[in-house]
Amino acid sequence: GMGVDVGLIRKFSEYTSIGINASGLLPMTTKWSTGTTEITPSELTTGIEHRRGDFSFLIDSSMQFTGKGLGLDSVKYHVGTEYHFSKNFKIRLGHSSYHLVTAGLGLHAGDYMLDYSYLDSGSFIYIHYLQIHTSMDNIASLLGNVDP
């Protein structure tokens, strides 16, 4: 399925930044070949990154909004580190409260970033994400060049 996420990042110093992300702003429904229908809940995530040299250390927490209220089971955490091979290439490794292992890599090219993530939830449940990121300024610039 497809979804819509929106996030903001505020850099407080050369080394430290915080962010907030709202994911699943539009309800995403996945219909599996087995006939099962799955609705992905909206989620609000806040986090902090601290960078030293070629390494970044990250921690965040998230809350899911399922329409059934917020319980303690809806609050999750993630911790990890990211190594910057270059300005345009990074790899990540981490752990979260609901994934045993998380890993990924990011590739920057101009105004875009291609991001791959791997999540291992145990019991042979493996998740792969592929995302493309860009800035709102870039989108506005692209839309400004389109004739109606």
PDB file of N, CA, C and O in Angstrom, residues 29-93:
ATOM      1  N   THR A  29      -4.845   0.901   3.875  1.00  0.00           N
ATOM      2  CA  THR A  29      -5.446  -0.414   3.981  1.00  0.00           C
ATOM      3  C   THR A  29      -4.730  -1.356   3.022  1.00  0.00           C
ATOM      4  O   THR A  29      -4.536  -1.027   1.856  1.00  0.00           O
ATOM      5  N   THR A  30      -4.314  -2.504   3.550  1.00  0.00           N
ATOM      6  CA  THR A  30      -3.654  -3.518   2.731  1.00  0.00           C
ATOM      7  C   THR A  30      -4.568  -4.737   2.674  1.00  0.00           C
ATOM      8  O   THR A  30      -4.990  -5.249   3.705  1.00  0.00           O
ATOM      9  N   LYS A  31      -4.878  -5.174   1.450  1.00  0.00           N
ATOM     10  CA  LYS A  31      -5.691  -6.377   1.269  1.00  0.00           C
ATOM     11  C   LYS A  31      -4.777  -7.496   0.787  1.00  0.00           C
ATOM     12  O   LYS A  31      -4.204  -7.419  -0.279  1.00  0.00           O
ATOM     13  N   TRP A  32      -4.633  -8.533   1.615  1.00  0.00           N
ATOM     14  CA  TRP A  32      -3.756  -9.646   1.313  1.00  0.00           C
ATOM     15  C   TRP A  32      -4.471 -10.679   0.451  1.00  0.00           C
ATOM     16  O   TRP A  32      -5.691 -10.741   0.420  1.00  0.00           O
ATOM     17  N   SER A  33      -3.699 -11.497  -0.240  1.00  0.00           N
ATOM     18  CA  SER A  33      -4.265 -12.530  -1.115  1.00  0.00           C
ATOM     19  C   SER A  33      -5.063 -13.569  -0.327  1.00  0.00           C
ATOM     20  O   SER A  33      -5.869 -14.294  -0.891  1.00  0.00           O
ATOM     21  N   THR A  34      -4.857 -13.628   0.984  1.00  0.00           N
ATOM     22  CA  THR A  34      -5.593 -14.578   1.829  1.00  0.00           C
ATOM     23  C   THR A  34      -7.003 -14.086   2.150  1.00  0.00           C
ATOM     24  O   THR A  34      -7.783 -14.796   2.778  1.00  0.00           O
ATOM     25  N   GLY A  35      -7.306 -12.833   1.733  1.00  0.00           N
ATOM     26  CA  GLY A  35      -8.599 -12.245   2.043  1.00  0.00           C
ATOM     27  C   GLY A  35      -8.570 -11.372   3.286  1.00  0.00           C
ATOM     28  O   GLY A  35      -9.535 -10.687   3.607  1.00  0.00           O
ATOM     29  N   THR A  36      -7.455 -11.377   4.012  1.00  0.00           N
ATOM     30  CA  THR A  36      -7.306 -10.555   5.214  1.00  0.00           C
ATOM     31  C   THR A  36      -7.090  -9.100   4.822  1.00  0.00           C
ATOM     32  O   THR A  36      -6.344  -8.803   3.893  1.00  0.00           O
ATOM     33  N   THR A  37      -7.746  -8.193   5.524  1.00  0.00           N
ATOM     34  CA  THR A  37      -7.558  -6.758   5.327  1.00  0.00           C
ATOM     35  C   THR A  37      -6.884  -6.190   6.566  1.00  0.00           C
ATOM     36  O   THR A  37      -7.304  -6.456   7.688  1.00  0.00           O
ATOM     37  N   GLU A  38      -5.826  -5.428   6.347  1.00  0.00           N
ATOM     38  CA  GLU A  38      -5.049  -4.860   7.451  1.00  0.00           C
ATOM     39  C   GLU A  38      -5.049  -3.341   7.321  1.00  0.00           C
ATOM     40  O   GLU A  38      -4.777  -2.801   6.260  1.00  0.00           O
ATOM     41  N   ILE A  39      -5.373  -2.641   8.412  1.00  0.00           N
ATOM     42  CA  ILE A  39      -5.354  -1.180   8.427  1.00  0.00           C
ATOM     43  C   ILE A  39      -4.160  -0.745   9.268  1.00  0.00           C
ATOM     44  O   ILE A  39      -4.027  -1.125  10.422  1.00  0.00           O
ATOM     45  N   THR A  40      -3.258   0.037   8.672  1.00  0.00           N
ATOM     46  CA  THR A  40      -2.080   0.515   9.368  1.00  0.00           C
ATOM     47  C   THR A  40      -2.443   1.764  10.159  1.00  0.00           C
ATOM     48  O   THR A  40      -2.940   2.734   9.584  1.00  0.00           O
ATOM     49  N   PRO A  41      -2.196   1.774  11.475  1.00  0.00           N
ATOM     50  CA  PRO A  41      -2.566   2.922  12.298  1.00  0.00           C
ATOM     51  C   PRO A  41      -1.652   4.123  12.073  1.00  0.00           C
ATOM     52  O   PRO A  41      -0.504   3.975  11.643  1.00  0.00           O
ATOM     53  N   SER A  42      -2.161   5.309  12.369  1.00  0.00           N
ATOM     54  CA  SER A  42      -1.342   6.521  12.340  1.00  0.00           C
ATOM     55  C   SER A  42      -0.375   6.472  13.515  1.00  0.00           C
ATOM     56  O   SER A  42      -0.637   5.836  14.533  1.00  0.00           O
ATOM     57  N   GLU A  43       0.754   7.180  13.370  1.00  0.00           N
ATOM     58  CA  GLU A  43       1.785   7.125  14.402  1.00  0.00           C
ATOM     59  C   GLU A  43       2.470   8.481  14.514  1.00  0.00           C
ATOM     60  O   GLU A  43       2.712   9.152  13.509  1.00  0.00           O
ATOM     61  N   LEU A  44       2.778   8.896  15.735  1.00  0.00           N
ATOM     62  CA  LEU A  44       3.525  10.123  15.999  1.00  0.00           C
ATOM     63  C   LEU A  44       4.839   9.738  16.656  1.00  0.00           C
ATOM     64  O   LEU A  44       4.859   9.039  17.674  1.00  0.00           O
ATOM     65  N   THR A  45       5.972  10.175  16.060  1.00  0.00           N
ATOM     66  CA  THR A  45       7.298   9.814  16.547  1.00  0.00           C
ATOM     67  C   THR A  45       8.101  11.071  16.836  1.00  0.00           C
ATOM     68  O   THR A  45       8.080  12.018  16.042  1.00  0.00           O
ATOM     69  N   THR A  46       8.804  11.093  17.969  1.00  0.00           N
ATOM     70  CA  THR A  46       9.737  12.172  18.295  1.00  0.00           C
ATOM     71  C   THR A  46      11.083  11.541  18.600  1.00  0.00           C
ATOM     72  O   THR A  46      11.155  10.431  19.134  1.00  0.00           O
ATOM     73  N   GLY A  47      12.158  12.236  18.235  1.00  0.00           N
ATOM     74  CA  GLY A  47      13.471  11.655  18.461  1.00  0.00           C
ATOM     75  C   GLY A  47      14.572  12.681  18.510  1.00  0.00           C
ATOM     76  O   GLY A  47      14.368  13.858  18.217  1.00  0.00           O
ATOM     77  N   ILE A  48      15.752  12.211  18.893  1.00  0.00           N
ATOM     78  CA  ILE A  48      16.933  13.058  18.979  1.00  0.00           C
ATOM     79  C   ILE A  48      18.113  12.328  18.340  1.00  0.00           C
ATOM     80  O   ILE A  48      18.221  11.101  18.427  1.00  0.00           O
ATOM     81  N   GLU A  49      18.970  13.088  17.668  1.00  0.00           N
ATOM     82  CA  GLU A  49      20.187  12.552  17.054  1.00  0.00           C
ATOM     83  C   GLU A  49      21.370  13.352  17.569  1.00  0.00           C
ATOM     84  O   GLU A  49      21.314  14.579  17.642  1.00  0.00           O
ATOM     85  N   HIS A  50      22.432  12.654  17.921  1.00  0.00           N
ATOM     86  CA  HIS A  50      23.675  13.307  18.321  1.00  0.00           C
ATOM     87  C   HIS A  50      24.788  12.720  17.464  1.00  0.00           C
ATOM     88  O   HIS A  50      24.960  11.506  17.405  1.00  0.00           O
ATOM     89  N   ARG A  51      25.523  13.598  16.784  1.00  0.00           N
ATOM     90  CA  ARG A  51      26.551  13.143  15.851  1.00  0.00           C
ATOM     91  C   ARG A  51      27.938  13.495  16.367  1.00  0.00           C
ATOM     92  O   ARG A  51      28.176  14.606  16.823  1.00  0.00           O
ATOM     93  N   ARG A  52      28.836  12.514  16.276  1.00  0.00           N
ATOM     94  CA  ARG A  52      30.242  12.705  16.612  1.00  0.00           C
ATOM     95  C   ARG A  52      31.079  12.064  15.515  1.00  0.00           C
ATOM     96  O   ARG A  52      30.999  10.857  15.305  1.00  0.00           O
ATOM     97  N   GLY A  53      31.839  12.885  14.818  1.00  0.00           N
ATOM     98  CA  GLY A  53      32.654  12.364  13.729  1.00  0.00           C
ATOM     99  C   GLY A  53      31.777  11.741  12.655  1.00  0.00           C
ATOM    100  O   GLY A  53      30.815  12.352  12.198  1.00  0.00           O
ATOM    101  N   ASP A  54      32.081  10.511  12.266  1.00  0.00           N
ATOM    102  CA  ASP A  54      31.319   9.812  11.226  1.00  0.00           C
ATOM    103  C   ASP A  54      30.154   9.008  11.786  1.00  0.00           C
ATOM    104  O   ASP A  54      29.446   8.346  11.037  1.00  0.00           O
ATOM    105  N   PHE A  55      29.936   9.037  13.107  1.00  0.00           N
ATOM    106  CA  PHE A  55      28.860   8.277  13.739  1.00  0.00           C
ATOM    107  C   PHE A  55      27.754   9.185  14.244  1.00  0.00           C
ATOM    108  O   PHE A  55      28.016  10.266  14.762  1.00  0.00           O
ATOM    109  N   SER A  56      26.516   8.717  14.106  1.00  0.00           N
ATOM    110  CA  SER A  56      25.355   9.357  14.720  1.00  0.00           C
ATOM    111  C   SER A  56      24.734   8.349  15.675  1.00  0.00           C
ATOM    112  O   SER A  56      24.662   7.157  15.379  1.00  0.00           O
ATOM    113  N   PHE A  57      24.276   8.839  16.819  1.00  0.00           N
ATOM    114  CA  PHE A  57      23.571   8.019  17.794  1.00  0.00           C
ATOM    115  C   PHE A  57      22.153   8.551  17.897  1.00  0.00           C
ATOM    116  O   PHE A  57      21.944   9.762  18.023  1.00  0.00           O
ATOM    117  N   LEU A  58      21.173   7.655  17.793  1.00  0.00           N
ATOM    118  CA  LEU A  58      19.782   8.077  17.698  1.00  0.00           C
ATOM    119  C   LEU A  58      18.912   7.339  18.709  1.00  0.00           C
ATOM    120  O   LEU A  58      19.132   6.161  18.977  1.00  0.00           O
ATOM    121  N   ILE A  59      17.897   8.047  19.228  1.00  0.00           N
ATOM    122  CA  ILE A  59      16.893   7.426  20.080  1.00  0.00           C
ATOM    123  C   ILE A  59      15.573   8.134  19.795  1.00  0.00           C
ATOM    124  O   ILE A  59      15.542   9.352  19.586  1.00  0.00           O
ATOM    125  N   ASP A  60      14.505   7.366  19.721  1.00  0.00           N
ATOM    126  CA  ASP A  60      13.190   7.978  19.531  1.00  0.00           C
ATOM    127  C   ASP A  60      12.112   7.132  20.179  1.00  0.00           C
ATOM    128  O   ASP A  60      12.348   5.995  20.568  1.00  0.00           O
ATOM    129  N   SER A  61      10.952   7.731  20.310  1.00  0.00           N
ATOM    130  CA  SER A  61       9.791   7.003  20.813  1.00  0.00           C
ATOM    131  C   SER A  61       8.603   7.363  19.945  1.00  0.00           C
ATOM    132  O   SER A  61       8.548   8.435  19.336  1.00  0.00           O
ATOM    133  N   SER A  62       7.640   6.453  19.876  1.00  0.00           N
ATOM    134  CA  SER A  62       6.472   6.680  19.025  1.00  0.00           C
ATOM    135  C   SER A  62       5.210   6.198  19.727  1.00  0.00           C
ATOM    136  O   SER A  62       5.257   5.318  20.589  1.00  0.00           O
ATOM    137  N   MET A  63       4.096   6.794  19.350  1.00  0.00           N
ATOM    138  CA  MET A  63       2.773   6.408  19.845  1.00  0.00           C
ATOM    139  C   MET A  63       1.883   6.126  18.650  1.00  0.00           C
ATOM    140  O   MET A  63       1.882   6.890  17.682  1.00  0.00           O
ATOM    141  N   GLN A  64       1.146   5.038  18.706  1.00  0.00           N
ATOM    142  CA  GLN A  64       0.203   4.707  17.643  1.00  0.00           C
ATOM    143  C   GLN A  64      -1.201   5.152  18.026  1.00  0.00           C
ATOM    144  O   GLN A  64      -1.597   5.066  19.184  1.00  0.00           O
ATOM    145  N   PHE A  65      -1.921   5.641  17.028  1.00  0.00           N
ATOM    146  CA  PHE A  65      -3.308   6.060  17.207  1.00  0.00           C
ATOM    147  C   PHE A  65      -4.184   5.072  16.452  1.00  0.00           C
ATOM    148  O   PHE A  65      -4.249   5.101  15.231  1.00  0.00           O
ATOM    149  N   THR A  66      -4.834   4.190  17.184  1.00  0.00           N
ATOM    150  CA  THR A  66      -5.624   3.132  16.555  1.00  0.00           C
ATOM    151  C   THR A  66      -7.115   3.414  16.590  1.00  0.00           C
ATOM    152  O   THR A  66      -7.899   2.642  16.072  1.00  0.00           O
ATOM    153  N   GLY A  67      -7.516   4.514  17.217  1.00  0.00           N
ATOM    154  CA  GLY A  67      -8.939   4.790  17.375  1.00  0.00           C
ATOM    155  C   GLY A  67      -9.510   4.141  18.622  1.00  0.00           C
ATOM    156  O   GLY A  67     -10.661   4.324  18.972  1.00  0.00           O
ATOM    157  N   LYS A  68      -8.682   3.356  19.327  1.00  0.00           N
ATOM    158  CA  LYS A  68      -9.113   2.686  20.560  1.00  0.00           C
ATOM    159  C   LYS A  68      -8.486   3.350  21.775  1.00  0.00           C
ATOM    160  O   LYS A  68      -8.451   2.785  22.849  1.00  0.00           O
ATOM    161  N   GLY A  69      -7.920   4.552  21.597  1.00  0.00           N
ATOM    162  CA  GLY A  69      -7.255   5.240  22.693  1.00  0.00           C
ATOM    163  C   GLY A  69      -5.789   4.873  22.742  1.00  0.00           C
ATOM    164  O   GLY A  69      -5.306   4.037  21.995  1.00  0.00           O
ATOM    165  N   LEU A  70      -5.074   5.526  23.638  1.00  0.00           N
ATOM    166  CA  LEU A  70      -3.648   5.273  23.800  1.00  0.00           C
ATOM    167  C   LEU A  70      -3.416   4.454  25.061  1.00  0.00           C
ATOM    168  O   LEU A  70      -3.764   4.876  26.152  1.00  0.00           O
ATOM    169  N   GLY A  71      -2.843   3.303  24.898  1.00  0.00           N
ATOM    170  CA  GLY A  71      -2.462   2.485  26.040  1.00  0.00           C
ATOM    171  C   GLY A  71      -0.953   2.405  26.096  1.00  0.00           C
ATOM    172  O   GLY A  71      -0.263   2.837  25.173  1.00  0.00           O
ATOM    173  N   LEU A  72      -0.407   1.873  27.176  1.00  0.00           N
ATOM    174  CA  LEU A  72       1.043   1.759  27.287  1.00  0.00           C
ATOM    175  C   LEU A  72       1.631   0.888  26.193  1.00  0.00           C
ATOM    176  O   LEU A  72       2.772   1.071  25.796  1.00  0.00           O
ATOM    177  N   ASP A  73       0.846  -0.055  25.664  1.00  0.00           N
ATOM    178  CA  ASP A  73       1.355  -0.915  24.606  1.00  0.00           C
ATOM    179  C   ASP A  73       1.503  -0.178  23.281  1.00  0.00           C
ATOM    180  O   ASP A  73       2.105  -0.676  22.351  1.00  0.00           O
ATOM    181  N   SER A  74       0.966   1.043  23.185  1.00  0.00           N
ATOM    182  CA  SER A  74       1.085   1.792  21.936  1.00  0.00           C
ATOM    183  C   SER A  74       2.346   2.657  21.908  1.00  0.00           C
ATOM    184  O   SER A  74       2.641   3.275  20.909  1.00  0.00           O
ATOM    185  N   VAL A  75       3.103   2.727  23.018  1.00  0.00           N
ATOM    186  CA  VAL A  75       4.336   3.513  23.074  1.00  0.00           C
ATOM    187  C   VAL A  75       5.510   2.583  22.794  1.00  0.00           C
ATOM    188  O   VAL A  75       5.676   1.563  23.453  1.00  0.00           O
ATOM    189  N   LYS A  76       6.311   2.928  21.796  1.00  0.00           N
ATOM    190  CA  LYS A  76       7.447   2.099  21.377  1.00  0.00           C
ATOM    191  C   LYS A  76       8.728   2.927  21.399  1.00  0.00           C
ATOM    192  O   LYS A  76       8.678   4.149  21.365  1.00  0.00           O
ATOM    193  N   TYR A  77       9.881   2.268  21.435  1.00  0.00           N
ATOM    194  CA  TYR A  77      11.154   2.970  21.383  1.00  0.00           C
ATOM    195  C   TYR A  77      12.043   2.369  20.301  1.00  0.00           C
ATOM    196  O   TYR A  77      11.858   1.233  19.877  1.00  0.00           O
ATOM    197  N   HIS A  78      13.025   3.147  19.882  1.00  0.00           N
ATOM    198  CA  HIS A  78      14.027   2.709  18.914  1.00  0.00           C
ATOM    199  C   HIS A  78      15.370   3.315  19.337  1.00  0.00           C
ATOM    200  O   HIS A  78      15.414   4.480  19.737  1.00  0.00           O
ATOM    201  N   VAL A  79      16.439   2.559  19.244  1.00  0.00           N
ATOM    202  CA  VAL A  79      17.788   3.073  19.462  1.00  0.00           C
ATOM    203  C   VAL A  79      18.660   2.552  18.326  1.00  0.00           C
ATOM    204  O   VAL A  79      18.417   1.478  17.781  1.00  0.00           O
ATOM    205  N   GLY A  80      19.658   3.345  17.963  1.00  0.00           N
ATOM    206  CA  GLY A  80      20.516   2.881  16.890  1.00  0.00           C
ATOM    207  C   GLY A  80      21.689   3.798  16.646  1.00  0.00           C
ATOM    208  O   GLY A  80      21.839   4.848  17.284  1.00  0.00           O
ATOM    209  N   THR A  81      22.505   3.385  15.719  1.00  0.00           N
ATOM    210  CA  THR A  81      23.644   4.178  15.300  1.00  0.00           C
ATOM    211  C   THR A  81      23.708   4.187  13.779  1.00  0.00           C
ATOM    212  O   THR A  81      23.192   3.282  13.116  1.00  0.00           O
ATOM    213  N   GLU A  82      24.300   5.235  13.253  1.00  0.00           N
ATOM    214  CA  GLU A  82      24.434   5.388  11.802  1.00  0.00           C
ATOM    215  C   GLU A  82      25.884   5.766  11.515  1.00  0.00           C
ATOM    216  O   GLU A  82      26.457   6.619  12.202  1.00  0.00           O
ATOM    217  N   TYR A  83      26.480   5.115  10.528  1.00  0.00           N
ATOM    218  CA  TYR A  83      27.851   5.433  10.130  1.00  0.00           C
ATOM    219  C   TYR A  83      27.815   6.132   8.777  1.00  0.00           C
ATOM    220  O   TYR A  83      27.183   5.644   7.835  1.00  0.00           O
ATOM    221  N   HIS A  84      28.488   7.262   8.696  1.00  0.00           N
ATOM    222  CA  HIS A  84      28.523   8.071   7.480  1.00  0.00           C
ATOM    223  C   HIS A  84      29.808   7.745   6.708  1.00  0.00           C
ATOM    224  O   HIS A  84      30.884   8.226   7.055  1.00  0.00           O
ATOM    225  N   PHE A  85      29.670   6.902   5.669  1.00  0.00           N
ATOM    226  CA  PHE A  85      30.830   6.589   4.840  1.00  0.00           C
ATOM    227  C   PHE A  85      31.298   7.820   4.086  1.00  0.00           C
ATOM    228  O   PHE A  85      32.483   8.021   3.882  1.00  0.00           O
ATOM    229  N   SER A  86      30.334   8.615   3.651  1.00  0.00           N
ATOM    230  CA  SER A  86      30.611   9.856   2.944  1.00  0.00           C
ATOM    231  C   SER A  86      29.409  10.764   3.147  1.00  0.00           C
ATOM    232  O   SER A  86      28.446  10.391   3.814  1.00  0.00           O
ATOM    233  N   LYS A  87      29.458  11.938   2.559  1.00  0.00           N
ATOM    234  CA  LYS A  87      28.327  12.867   2.662  1.00  0.00           C
ATOM    235  C   LYS A  87      27.063  12.275   2.036  1.00  0.00           C
ATOM    236  O   LYS A  87      25.955  12.578   2.446  1.00  0.00           O
ATOM    237  N   ASN A  88      27.236  11.384   1.070  1.00  0.00           N
ATOM    238  CA  ASN A  88      26.100  10.858   0.312  1.00  0.00           C
ATOM    239  C   ASN A  88      25.728   9.403   0.628  1.00  0.00           C
ATOM    240  O   ASN A  88      24.771   8.894   0.066  1.00  0.00           O
ATOM    241  N   PHE A  89      26.472   8.726   1.499  1.00  0.00           N
ATOM    242  CA  PHE A  89      26.183   7.317   1.754  1.00  0.00           C
ATOM    243  C   PHE A  89      26.305   7.000   3.242  1.00  0.00           C
ATOM    244  O   PHE A  89      27.333   7.290   3.865  1.00  0.00           O
ATOM    245  N   LYS A  90      25.237   6.382   3.820  1.00  0.00           N
ATOM    246  CA  LYS A  90      25.182   6.055   5.243  1.00  0.00           C
ATOM    247  C   LYS A  90      24.626   4.648   5.430  1.00  0.00           C
ATOM    248  O   LYS A  90      23.807   4.199   4.639  1.00  0.00           O
ATOM    249  N   ILE A  91      25.063   3.982   6.500  1.00  0.00           N
ATOM    250  CA  ILE A  91      24.474   2.695   6.885  1.00  0.00           C
ATOM    251  C   ILE A  91      24.009   2.799   8.342  1.00  0.00           C
ATOM    252  O   ILE A  91      24.546   3.592   9.121  1.00  0.00           O
ATOM    253  N   ARG A  92      22.984   2.001   8.699  1.00  0.00           N
ATOM    254  CA  ARG A  92      22.392   2.059  10.034  1.00  0.00           C
ATOM    255  C   ARG A  92      22.229   0.660  10.617  1.00  0.00           C
ATOM    256  O   ARG A  92      22.019  -0.307   9.892  1.00  0.00           O
ATOM    257  N   LEU A  93      22.251   0.596  11.949  1.00  0.00           N
ATOM    258  CA  LEU A  93      21.980  -0.627  12.684  1.00  0.00           C
ATOM    259  C   LEU A  93      21.310  -0.237  13.990  1.00  0.00           C
ATOM    260  O   LEU A  93      21.712   0.737  14.626  1.00  0.00           O
TER     261      LEU A  93
END
